[in-house]
């Protein structure tokens, strides 16, 4: 599927999925064009709404996740924004795991709040009763990450799905870190999956992008009064009712034809092309990444200068049981650890690395480190940091696909340099 799903060339057509780098598409009659605008007919007319390259790459990602349809967005942020806004509006409410990616935490907690959408953050390890207590009559979705960034906690997807479904709302899962190679959240009851394709899917650090995939499993009609955007006429499309006209494709069709039309956060076809090159080796890179990460986690785990390490694949990790259930082939290349000596020692350590770079990025073929308290999460108060499960000495290490021994040598020498400067 990584190599071939979503694009089967015909006779004499390009073997590699081509870039259709065109804003517009030509028609013979004005009636043909009009029918496209009415969503009476399928076809391309303007790349902000749809483009053949983007659609093929989206179809590949939908196949990988086992969903019915997908759309690409300009970034992972746009993917989570659209995934929520497609079923939420001012006056609505979202329940979300607290320990999520900082960008998503801000999107939900700050920007959505300004837009009149309230969000309650919950501890994903709390009991079903405690999480259920956060729900309100106007709650429209439950949100979590398969593997949280940067806490590396594994979501109990089945538990979250049970809670969401018992309140008549879908479970939206950001599957960026696991990728469908290591976990397919739909198999455990998630309804919508989002991705920052910027990470492993692209895999080479070339292009910012995102994707939303719909399982097609959530029954919007059964909760029609809660999701009027999908189940009542859209006046901006001559009164189309998405669920009636498009069935299982209602959610993605609305997101492309309405939100993308109005908000315009498309992925460029050029970037979709790069994303596709990444996808074509995703099934090779994920196992290689996890194999490296397991070796490095084992080294850190056994080194007396390391105060603590979180990596779900380690047998004594608090997340290990969940990893065994949801990510049996390995979680991802990202781990978090703290060095004895605390915050300053951690900074000296990072500054001494030679091969592993300091980068505001994770989850591609290059190994890198980040110190969330002074980088990605620097706008959070200490209290919010605690709430998000991030301690001040936390170093996030994203292991790439370099040689594992070279990476371990680099970590070892950087600890020694940091110690010499103590
Ligand atoms: C990076 C990331 C995002 C945001 O994606 P961008 O492509 O940077 O906009 C969202 N969720 C997770 C889990 C991420 O790691």
CSV table of C-alpha atoms and ligand atoms in Angstrom, one decimal:
chain,number,residue,atom,x,y,z
A,1,UNK,CA,0.0,0.0,0.0
A,2,UNK,CA,2.8,2.4,0.8
A,3,UNK,CA,4.2,1.9,-2.7
A,4,UNK,CA,1.1,1.5,-4.8
A,5,UNK,CA,-2.2,2.3,-3.1
A,6,UNK,CA,-4.1,5.3,-4.5
A,7,UNK,CA,-2.4,5.4,-7.9
A,8,UNK,CA,-2.6,2.8,-10.7
A,9,UNK,CA,-1.2,4.3,-13.9
A,10,UNK,CA,-2.8,3.2,-17.2
A,11,UNK,CA,-1.0,2.4,-20.4
A,12,UNK,CA,1.7,4.9,-21.2
A,13,UNK,CA,1.1,6.9,-18.0
A,14,UNK,CA,3.8,7.9,-15.6
A,15,UNK,CA,4.9,5.0,-13.3
A,16,UNK,CA,5.7,7.5,-10.5
A,17,UNK,CA,2.7,9.5,-9.3
A,18,UNK,CA,3.0,12.8,-11.2
A,19,UNK,CA,2.8,16.3,-9.8
A,20,UNK,CA,-0.2,18.1,-11.3
A,21,UNK,CA,1.2,21.5,-10.7
A,22,UNK,CA,-1.8,23.5,-12.0
A,23,UNK,CA,-4.2,25.8,-10.2
A,24,UNK,CA,-7.1,25.2,-12.6
A,25,UNK,CA,-8.7,22.6,-14.9
A,26,UNK,CA,-10.3,23.2,-18.3
A,27,UNK,CA,-13.9,22.4,-19.3
A,28,UNK,CA,-15.8,22.4,-22.6
A,29,UNK,CA,-19.1,24.0,-21.6
A,30,UNK,CA,-20.2,26.3,-18.8
A,31,UNK,CA,-22.9,23.8,-17.8
A,32,UNK,CA,-20.1,21.1,-17.1
A,33,UNK,CA,-18.4,23.6,-14.9
A,34,UNK,CA,-21.7,24.6,-13.2
A,35,UNK,CA,-22.4,21.0,-12.3
A,36,UNK,CA,-19.1,20.7,-10.5
A,37,UNK,CA,-19.9,23.8,-8.5
A,38,UNK,CA,-23.2,22.2,-7.4
A,39,UNK,CA,-21.3,19.0,-6.4
A,40,UNK,CA,-23.5,17.3,-9.0
A,41,UNK,CA,-20.5,15.8,-10.7
A,42,UNK,CA,-17.0,14.9,-9.6
A,43,UNK,CA,-14.1,16.6,-11.2
A,44,UNK,CA,-11.3,19.1,-10.8
A,45,UNK,CA,-11.8,22.8,-11.2
A,46,UNK,CA,-9.6,24.6,-8.8
A,47,UNK,CA,-6.7,23.2,-6.7
A,48,UNK,CA,-7.8,24.9,-3.5
A,49,UNK,CA,-10.7,22.4,-3.5
A,50,UNK,CA,-9.1,19.4,-5.1
A,51,UNK,CA,-6.1,18.4,-7.1
A,52,UNK,CA,-5.2,15.0,-8.6
A,53,UNK,CA,-1.8,14.7,-6.9
A,54,UNK,CA,-3.3,15.6,-3.5
A,55,UNK,CA,-6.2,13.2,-4.0
A,56,UNK,CA,-4.0,10.3,-4.9
A,57,UNK,CA,-1.7,10.8,-1.9
A,58,UNK,CA,-4.8,11.2,0.3
A,59,UNK,CA,-6.2,8.0,-1.1
A,60,UNK,CA,-2.9,6.2,-0.2
A,61,UNK,CA,-3.0,7.5,3.3
A,62,UNK,CA,-6.7,6.5,3.6
A,63,UNK,CA,-5.8,3.0,2.4
A,64,UNK,CA,-2.9,2.8,5.0
A,65,UNK,CA,-5.2,3.8,7.8
A,66,UNK,CA,-8.1,1.6,6.6
A,67,UNK,CA,-10.4,4.6,6.2
A,68,UNK,CA,-13.0,5.5,3.6
A,69,UNK,CA,-11.6,8.9,2.6
A,70,UNK,CA,-8.9,11.4,3.4
A,71,UNK,CA,-7.8,14.9,2.7
A,72,UNK,CA,-4.5,16.6,2.8
A,73,UNK,CA,-3.9,19.9,4.5
A,74,UNK,CA,-1.1,22.4,4.5
A,75,UNK,CA,0.1,21.3,8.0
A,76,UNK,CA,-0.6,19.1,10.9
A,77,UNK,CA,-2.0,22.1,12.7
A,78,UNK,CA,-4.5,22.7,9.8
A,79,UNK,CA,-5.4,19.0,10.0
A,80,UNK,CA,-6.4,19.1,13.6
A,81,UNK,CA,-8.1,22.5,13.1
A,82,UNK,CA,-10.2,21.2,10.3
A,83,UNK,CA,-10.9,17.9,11.9
A,84,UNK,CA,-12.5,19.7,14.9
A,85,UNK,CA,-14.0,22.7,13.1
A,86,UNK,CA,-15.8,20.3,10.7
A,87,UNK,CA,-18.1,19.3,13.5
A,88,UNK,CA,-17.8,22.2,16.1
A,89,UNK,CA,-18.8,25.8,16.1
A,90,UNK,CA,-19.1,28.7,18.6
A,91,UNK,CA,-21.0,27.5,21.6
A,92,UNK,CA,-19.7,23.9,21.4
A,93,UNK,CA,-17.3,22.0,23.6
A,94,UNK,CA,-14.4,19.5,23.1
A,95,UNK,CA,-12.9,17.1,25.6
A,96,UNK,CA,-9.2,16.5,25.0
A,97,UNK,CA,-6.3,14.6,26.5
A,98,UNK,CA,-4.1,17.2,28.3
A,99,UNK,CA,-0.6,15.8,27.4
A,100,UNK,CA,-0.8,16.5,23.7
A,101,UNK,CA,1.5,18.3,21.3
A,102,UNK,CA,2.1,21.9,22.3
A,103,UNK,CA,0.8,23.3,19.1
A,104,UNK,CA,-2.4,21.4,19.4
A,105,UNK,CA,-2.7,22.3,23.1
A,106,UNK,CA,-2.5,26.0,22.1
A,107,UNK,CA,-4.9,25.6,19.2
A,108,UNK,CA,-7.5,24.0,21.4
A,109,UNK,CA,-6.9,25.8,24.6
A,110,UNK,CA,-6.3,29.3,23.2
A,111,UNK,CA,-7.5,29.8,19.6
A,112,UNK,CA,-10.6,27.7,19.8
A,113,UNK,CA,-11.5,29.4,23.1
A,114,UNK,CA,-11.3,32.7,21.3
A,115,UNK,CA,-13.6,31.3,18.6
A,116,UNK,CA,-16.2,30.4,21.3
A,117,UNK,CA,-15.4,26.7,21.4
A,118,UNK,CA,-14.6,25.6,25.0
A,119,UNK,CA,-12.1,22.8,25.7
A,120,UNK,CA,-11.7,20.7,28.8
A,121,UNK,CA,-8.4,18.9,29.2
A,122,UNK,CA,-8.3,15.6,31.0
A,123,UNK,CA,-5.6,13.2,32.2
A,124,UNK,CA,-5.8,10.4,29.7
A,125,UNK,CA,-4.8,7.9,32.4
A,126,UNK,CA,-7.8,8.9,34.6
A,127,UNK,CA,-10.6,6.5,35.0
A,128,UNK,CA,-13.5,6.3,32.5
A,129,UNK,CA,-15.8,7.9,35.1
A,130,UNK,CA,-13.4,10.8,35.7
A,131,UNK,CA,-13.0,11.5,31.9
A,132,UNK,CA,-16.8,11.1,31.4
A,133,UNK,CA,-17.4,13.8,34.0
A,134,UNK,CA,-15.8,16.3,31.6
A,135,UNK,CA,-18.5,15.8,29.0
A,136,UNK,CA,-21.3,18.4,28.6
A,137,UNK,CA,-24.5,18.4,26.6
A,138,UNK,CA,-22.7,20.5,23.9
A,139,UNK,CA,-19.6,18.3,23.7
A,140,UNK,CA,-18.9,17.4,20.0
A,141,UNK,CA,-15.7,15.2,20.1
A,142,UNK,CA,-13.1,13.5,22.2
A,143,UNK,CA,-9.4,14.1,21.2
A,144,UNK,CA,-6.2,12.3,21.9
A,145,UNK,CA,-2.8,11.3,20.4
A,146,UNK,CA,-1.9,7.6,19.9
A,147,UNK,CA,1.6,8.4,21.3
A,148,UNK,CA,1.7,11.8,23.0
A,149,UNK,CA,4.2,14.4,22.0
A,150,UNK,CA,6.5,14.9,24.0
A,151,UNK,CA,5.4,12.8,27.0
A,152,UNK,CA,5.4,9.5,25.0
A,153,UNK,CA,2.3,8.2,26.7
A,154,UNK,CA,0.3,5.6,24.8
A,155,UNK,CA,-3.4,6.3,24.5
A,156,UNK,CA,-5.8,3.6,25.6
A,157,UNK,CA,-7.8,4.0,22.3
A,158,UNK,CA,-10.5,1.5,23.2
A,159,UNK,CA,-11.2,3.2,26.5
A,160,UNK,CA,-11.4,6.6,24.8
A,161,UNK,CA,-13.6,5.2,22.1
A,162,UNK,CA,-16.0,3.7,24.7
A,163,UNK,CA,-16.2,7.1,26.5
A,164,UNK,CA,-16.7,9.1,23.2
A,165,UNK,CA,-19.3,6.7,21.9
A,166,UNK,CA,-21.3,6.5,25.1
A,167,UNK,CA,-21.7,10.2,24.8
A,168,UNK,CA,-22.7,10.1,21.1
A,169,UNK,CA,-19.5,11.8,19.8
A,170,UNK,CA,-16.6,10.7,17.6
A,171,UNK,CA,-13.1,9.9,18.9
A,172,UNK,CA,-10.5,11.9,16.9
A,173,UNK,CA,-7.0,10.5,17.2
A,174,UNK,CA,-3.8,12.2,16.1
A,175,UNK,CA,-1.7,9.2,14.8
A,176,UNK,CA,1.4,11.2,13.8
A,177,UNK,CA,4.0,9.4,15.9
A,178,UNK,CA,2.7,5.8,15.4
A,179,UNK,CA,1.9,6.1,11.7
A,180,UNK,CA,-0.5,3.4,10.3
A,181,UNK,CA,2.6,1.1,10.1
A,182,UNK,CA,2.7,0.8,13.8
A,183,UNK,CA,-1.0,1.4,14.8
A,184,UNK,CA,-4.3,1.8,13.0
A,185,UNK,CA,-6.5,3.5,15.5
A,186,UNK,CA,-9.7,2.7,13.5
A,187,UNK,CA,-9.2,-1.0,14.4
A,188,UNK,CA,-9.6,0.1,18.1
A,189,UNK,CA,-12.7,2.3,17.6
A,190,UNK,CA,-11.3,5.7,16.7
A,191,UNK,CA,-13.5,7.5,14.2
A,192,UNK,CA,-11.3,10.2,12.7
A,193,UNK,CA,-7.5,10.1,12.4
A,194,UNK,CA,-5.3,13.1,11.9
A,195,UNK,CA,-1.6,13.4,10.9
A,196,UNK,CA,1.2,15.9,10.8
A,197,UNK,CA,2.6,14.4,7.6
A,198,UNK,CA,5.6,16.6,8.3
A,199,UNK,CA,6.9,13.9,10.5
A,200,UNK,CA,7.5,10.2,9.6
A,201,UNK,CA,5.2,10.2,6.6
A,202,UNK,CA,7.3,12.7,4.8
A,203,UNK,CA,10.2,11.3,6.8
A,204,UNK,CA,13.0,13.4,5.2
A,205,UNK,CA,12.3,16.8,6.7
A,206,UNK,CA,11.3,18.3,3.4
A,207,UNK,CA,7.6,19.4,3.6
A,208,UNK,CA,5.2,20.6,6.2
A,209,UNK,CA,1.8,19.0,5.7
A,210,UNK,CA,-1.1,17.3,7.3
A,211,UNK,CA,-3.9,14.8,6.6
A,212,UNK,CA,-7.4,13.9,8.0
A,213,UNK,CA,-8.8,10.4,7.5
A,214,UNK,CA,-12.3,9.3,8.1
A,215,UNK,CA,-13.1,5.7,9.1
A,216,UNK,CA,-16.7,6.2,7.8
A,217,UNK,CA,-17.9,4.4,11.0
A,218,UNK,CA,-19.4,7.2,13.0
A,219,UNK,CA,-23.2,7.4,12.5
A,220,UNK,CA,-23.8,11.2,12.2
A,221,UNK,CA,-27.5,10.6,11.4
A,222,UNK,CA,-28.0,8.7,14.7
A,223,UNK,CA,-26.9,11.9,16.5
A,224,UNK,CA,-28.3,14.3,13.9
A,225,UNK,CA,-29.2,17.1,16.3
A,226,UNK,CA,-25.6,17.2,17.6
A,227,UNK,CA,-24.1,17.5,14.2
A,228,UNK,CA,-26.3,19.9,12.2
A,229,UNK,CA,-23.4,20.9,9.9
A,230,UNK,CA,-23.5,17.4,8.4
A,231,UNK,CA,-27.2,16.5,8.8
A,232,UNK,CA,-29.0,19.7,7.9
A,233,UNK,CA,-29.0,21.7,4.6
A,234,UNK,CA,-25.8,23.6,3.7
A,235,UNK,CA,-27.2,26.8,2.3
A,236,UNK,CA,-23.8,27.6,0.8
A,237,UNK,CA,-24.3,24.5,-1.4
A,238,UNK,CA,-27.9,25.0,-2.4
A,239,UNK,CA,-29.2,23.1,0.5
A,240,UNK,CA,-27.1,19.9,0.2
A,241,UNK,CA,-27.4,17.6,3.3
A,242,UNK,CA,-23.9,16.0,3.4
A,243,UNK,CA,-25.0,12.8,5.1
A,244,UNK,CA,-27.9,12.2,2.7
A,245,UNK,CA,-25.9,12.9,-0.4
A,246,UNK,CA,-22.6,11.5,0.4
A,247,UNK,CA,-23.2,8.8,3.1
A,248,UNK,CA,-19.9,7.5,4.5
A,249,UNK,CA,-18.1,10.2,2.6
A,250,UNK,CA,-20.1,13.0,4.3
A,251,UNK,CA,-17.4,14.2,6.7
A,252,UNK,CA,-14.5,14.5,4.3
A,253,UNK,CA,-16.7,15.9,1.5
A,254,UNK,CA,-17.9,18.7,3.9
A,255,UNK,CA,-14.3,19.3,5.0
A,256,UNK,CA,-13.0,19.7,1.4
A,257,UNK,CA,-16.0,21.4,-0.2
A,258,UNK,CA,-16.9,23.8,2.6
A,259,UNK,CA,-13.9,24.3,5.0
A,260,UNK,CA,-11.2,24.1,2.4
A,261,UNK,CA,-13.2,26.3,0.1
A,262,UNK,CA,-13.6,28.9,2.8
A,263,UNK,CA,-10.3,28.6,4.8
A,264,UNK,CA,-7.9,27.5,2.0
A,265,UNK,CA,-5.2,25.6,3.8
A,266,UNK,CA,-4.3,23.2,1.0
A,267,UNK,CA,-1.1,21.2,0.7
A,268,UNK,CA,0.7,22.3,-2.4
A,269,UNK,CA,0.8,19.5,-5.1
A,270,UNK,CA,4.6,19.8,-5.0
A,271,UNK,CA,4.6,19.0,-1.3
A,272,UNK,CA,2.2,16.2,-1.8
A,273,UNK,CA,4.6,14.7,-4.3
A,274,UNK,CA,7.4,14.9,-1.7
A,275,UNK,CA,5.1,13.4,0.9
A,276,UNK,CA,4.4,10.5,-1.5
A,277,UNK,CA,8.1,9.8,-1.9
A,278,UNK,CA,8.3,9.5,1.8
A,279,UNK,CA,5.2,7.2,2.0
A,280,UNK,CA,6.8,4.9,-0.4
A,281,UNK,CA,9.4,3.8,2.2
A,282,UNK,CA,7.4,4.4,5.4
A,283,UNK,CA,7.0,0.6,5.9
A,284,UNK,CA,10.8,0.2,5.8
A,285,UNK,CA,11.7,3.3,7.8
A,286,UNK,CA,9.4,2.7,10.7
A,287,UNK,CA,10.8,-0.7,11.7
A,288,UNK,CA,14.4,0.6,11.2
A,289,UNK,CA,13.5,3.7,13.4
A,290,UNK,CA,12.1,1.5,16.1
A,291,UNK,CA,15.0,-0.9,16.1
A,292,UNK,CA,17.4,2.0,16.5
A,293,UNK,CA,15.2,3.6,19.2
A,294,UNK,CA,15.0,0.3,21.2
A,295,UNK,CA,18.9,0.1,21.3
A,296,UNK,CA,19.3,3.7,22.3
A,297,UNK,CA,16.6,3.5,25.0
A,298,UNK,CA,18.2,0.4,26.4
A,299,UNK,CA,21.6,2.3,26.5
A,300,UNK,CA,20.0,5.3,28.3
A,301,UNK,CA,18.0,3.0,30.6
A,302,UNK,CA,21.2,1.3,31.8
A,303,UNK,CA,23.4,4.4,32.1
A,304,UNK,CA,23.8,5.5,35.7
A,305,UNK,CA,24.0,9.2,34.7
A,306,UNK,CA,20.4,9.0,33.3
A,307,UNK,CA,17.8,9.9,36.0
A,308,UNK,CA,14.8,8.6,34.2
A,309,UNK,CA,13.6,7.6,30.7
A,310,UNK,CA,10.2,7.2,29.1
A,311,UNK,CA,10.0,4.9,26.1
A,312,UNK,CA,7.0,2.7,25.8
A,313,UNK,CA,8.9,-0.3,24.4
A,314,UNK,CA,11.1,-0.6,27.5
A,315,UNK,CA,9.7,-3.6,29.6
A,316,UNK,CA,9.5,-1.5,32.8
A,317,UNK,CA,8.0,1.6,31.2
A,318,UNK,CA,4.6,2.7,32.6
A,319,UNK,CA,3.2,2.6,29.1
A,320,UNK,CA,4.6,-0.9,28.2
A,321,UNK,CA,1.3,-2.8,28.6
A,322,UNK,CA,-0.5,-0.3,26.3
A,323,UNK,CA,2.4,-0.4,23.9
A,324,UNK,CA,2.1,-4.2,23.7
A,325,UNK,CA,-1.6,-3.9,23.0
A,326,UNK,CA,-1.6,-1.0,20.5
A,327,UNK,CA,1.9,-0.9,19.1
A,328,UNK,CA,3.2,-4.5,19.3
A,329,UNK,CA,5.8,-3.9,16.5
A,330,UNK,CA,7.3,-0.9,18.2
A,331,UNK,CA,6.0,2.6,19.1
A,332,UNK,CA,8.1,5.2,17.3
A,333,UNK,CA,11.6,6.8,17.5
A,334,UNK,CA,10.7,9.4,20.1
A,335,UNK,CA,11.7,9.1,23.7
A,336,UNK,CA,12.0,11.4,26.7
A,337,UNK,CA,14.6,11.3,29.4
A,338,UNK,CA,16.2,13.4,32.1
A,339,UNK,CA,19.9,13.5,33.1
A,340,UNK,CA,21.1,13.5,36.7
A,341,UNK,CA,22.1,17.1,37.2
A,342,UNK,CA,18.9,18.6,36.0
A,343,UNK,CA,18.0,21.4,33.7
A,344,UNK,CA,21.5,23.1,33.2
A,345,UNK,CA,23.3,19.8,32.8
A,346,UNK,CA,20.7,18.8,30.2
A,347,UNK,CA,21.4,22.0,28.2
A,348,UNK,CA,25.2,21.4,28.4
A,349,UNK,CA,24.6,17.8,27.2
A,350,UNK,CA,22.6,18.9,24.2
A,351,UNK,CA,25.1,21.6,23.3
A,352,UNK,CA,27.8,18.9,23.2
A,353,UNK,CA,26.1,16.6,20.8
A,354,UNK,CA,27.8,16.4,17.4
A,355,UNK,CA,25.8,14.0,15.3
A,356,UNK,CA,22.4,14.5,16.9
A,357,UNK,CA,21.2,18.0,16.1
A,358,UNK,CA,19.2,20.4,18.1
A,359,UNK,CA,16.1,20.9,16.0
A,360,UNK,CA,12.5,22.0,16.5
A,361,UNK,CA,11.5,18.8,14.8
A,362,UNK,CA,10.9,15.2,15.5
A,363,UNK,CA,10.2,12.0,13.7
A,364,UNK,CA,12.2,11.9,10.5
A,365,UNK,CA,15.3,10.1,9.3
A,366,UNK,CA,17.7,12.5,11.1
A,367,UNK,CA,18.2,12.1,14.9
A,368,UNK,CA,17.5,15.3,16.9
A,369,UNK,CA,16.9,16.6,20.4
A,370,UNK,CA,14.8,19.2,21.9
A,371,UNK,CA,14.2,20.7,25.4
A,372,UNK,CA,10.5,21.4,25.5
A,373,UNK,CA,10.7,23.7,28.6
A,374,UNK,CA,13.0,26.0,26.7
A,375,UNK,CA,11.8,25.4,23.2
A,376,UNK,CA,8.3,24.2,22.1
A,377,UNK,CA,6.5,24.7,25.4
A,378,UNK,CA,8.3,27.8,26.6
A,379,UNK,CA,5.0,29.8,26.6
A,380,UNK,CA,3.5,27.4,29.1
A,381,UNK,CA,3.7,28.2,32.8
A,382,UNK,CA,5.3,25.6,35.2
A,383,UNK,CA,1.8,24.6,36.2
A,384,UNK,CA,0.7,24.0,32.6
A,385,UNK,CA,4.0,22.1,32.0
A,386,UNK,CA,3.2,19.8,34.9
A,387,UNK,CA,-0.4,19.4,33.6
A,388,UNK,CA,1.0,18.4,30.3
A,389,UNK,CA,3.4,15.9,32.0
A,390,UNK,CA,6.6,17.7,31.1
A,391,UNK,CA,9.3,18.1,33.7
A,392,UNK,CA,11.9,20.9,33.4
A,393,UNK,CA,14.8,18.5,32.7
A,394,UNK,CA,12.9,16.6,30.0
A,395,UNK,CA,14.9,16.0,26.8
A,396,UNK,CA,13.0,14.8,23.9
A,397,UNK,CA,15.1,12.6,21.7
A,398,UNK,CA,13.9,11.6,18.2
A,399,UNK,CA,16.0,8.7,16.9
A,400,UNK,CA,16.5,8.6,13.2
A,401,UNK,CA,17.9,5.9,10.9
A,402,UNK,CA,21.6,6.6,11.3
A,403,UNK,CA,23.8,3.8,12.6
A,404,UNK,CA,22.7,3.0,16.2
A,405,UNK,CA,26.3,2.6,17.4
A,406,UNK,CA,27.2,6.0,16.0
A,407,UNK,CA,24.3,7.6,17.8
A,408,UNK,CA,25.2,5.9,21.1
A,409,UNK,CA,28.8,7.0,20.8
A,410,UNK,CA,27.5,10.6,20.3
A,411,UNK,CA,25.3,10.5,23.4
A,412,UNK,CA,28.1,9.0,25.5
A,413,UNK,CA,30.7,11.6,24.5
A,414,UNK,CA,28.2,14.5,25.1
A,415,UNK,CA,27.4,13.2,28.6
A,416,UNK,CA,31.2,13.1,29.3
A,417,UNK,CA,31.7,16.6,28.0
A,418,UNK,CA,28.8,17.9,30.0
A,419,UNK,CA,30.2,16.2,33.1
A,420,UNK,CA,33.7,17.7,32.5
A,421,UNK,CA,32.1,21.1,32.5
A,422,UNK,CA,30.3,20.6,35.8
B,1,LIG,C1,4.1,18.3,14.7
B,1,LIG,C2,2.8,17.8,15.2
B,1,LIG,C3,1.6,18.5,14.9
B,1,LIG,C4,1.6,19.7,14.1
B,1,LIG,O1,2.0,19.5,12.8
B,1,LIG,P1,2.6,20.6,11.8
B,1,LIG,O2,2.8,19.8,10.6
B,1,LIG,O3,3.9,21.0,12.4
B,1,LIG,O4,1.7,21.7,11.7
B,1,LIG,C5,0.4,17.9,15.4
B,1,LIG,N1,0.4,16.8,16.1
B,1,LIG,C6,1.5,16.2,16.4
B,1,LIG,C7,1.5,14.9,17.3
B,1,LIG,C8,2.8,16.6,16.0
B,1,LIG,O5,3.9,16.0,16.3
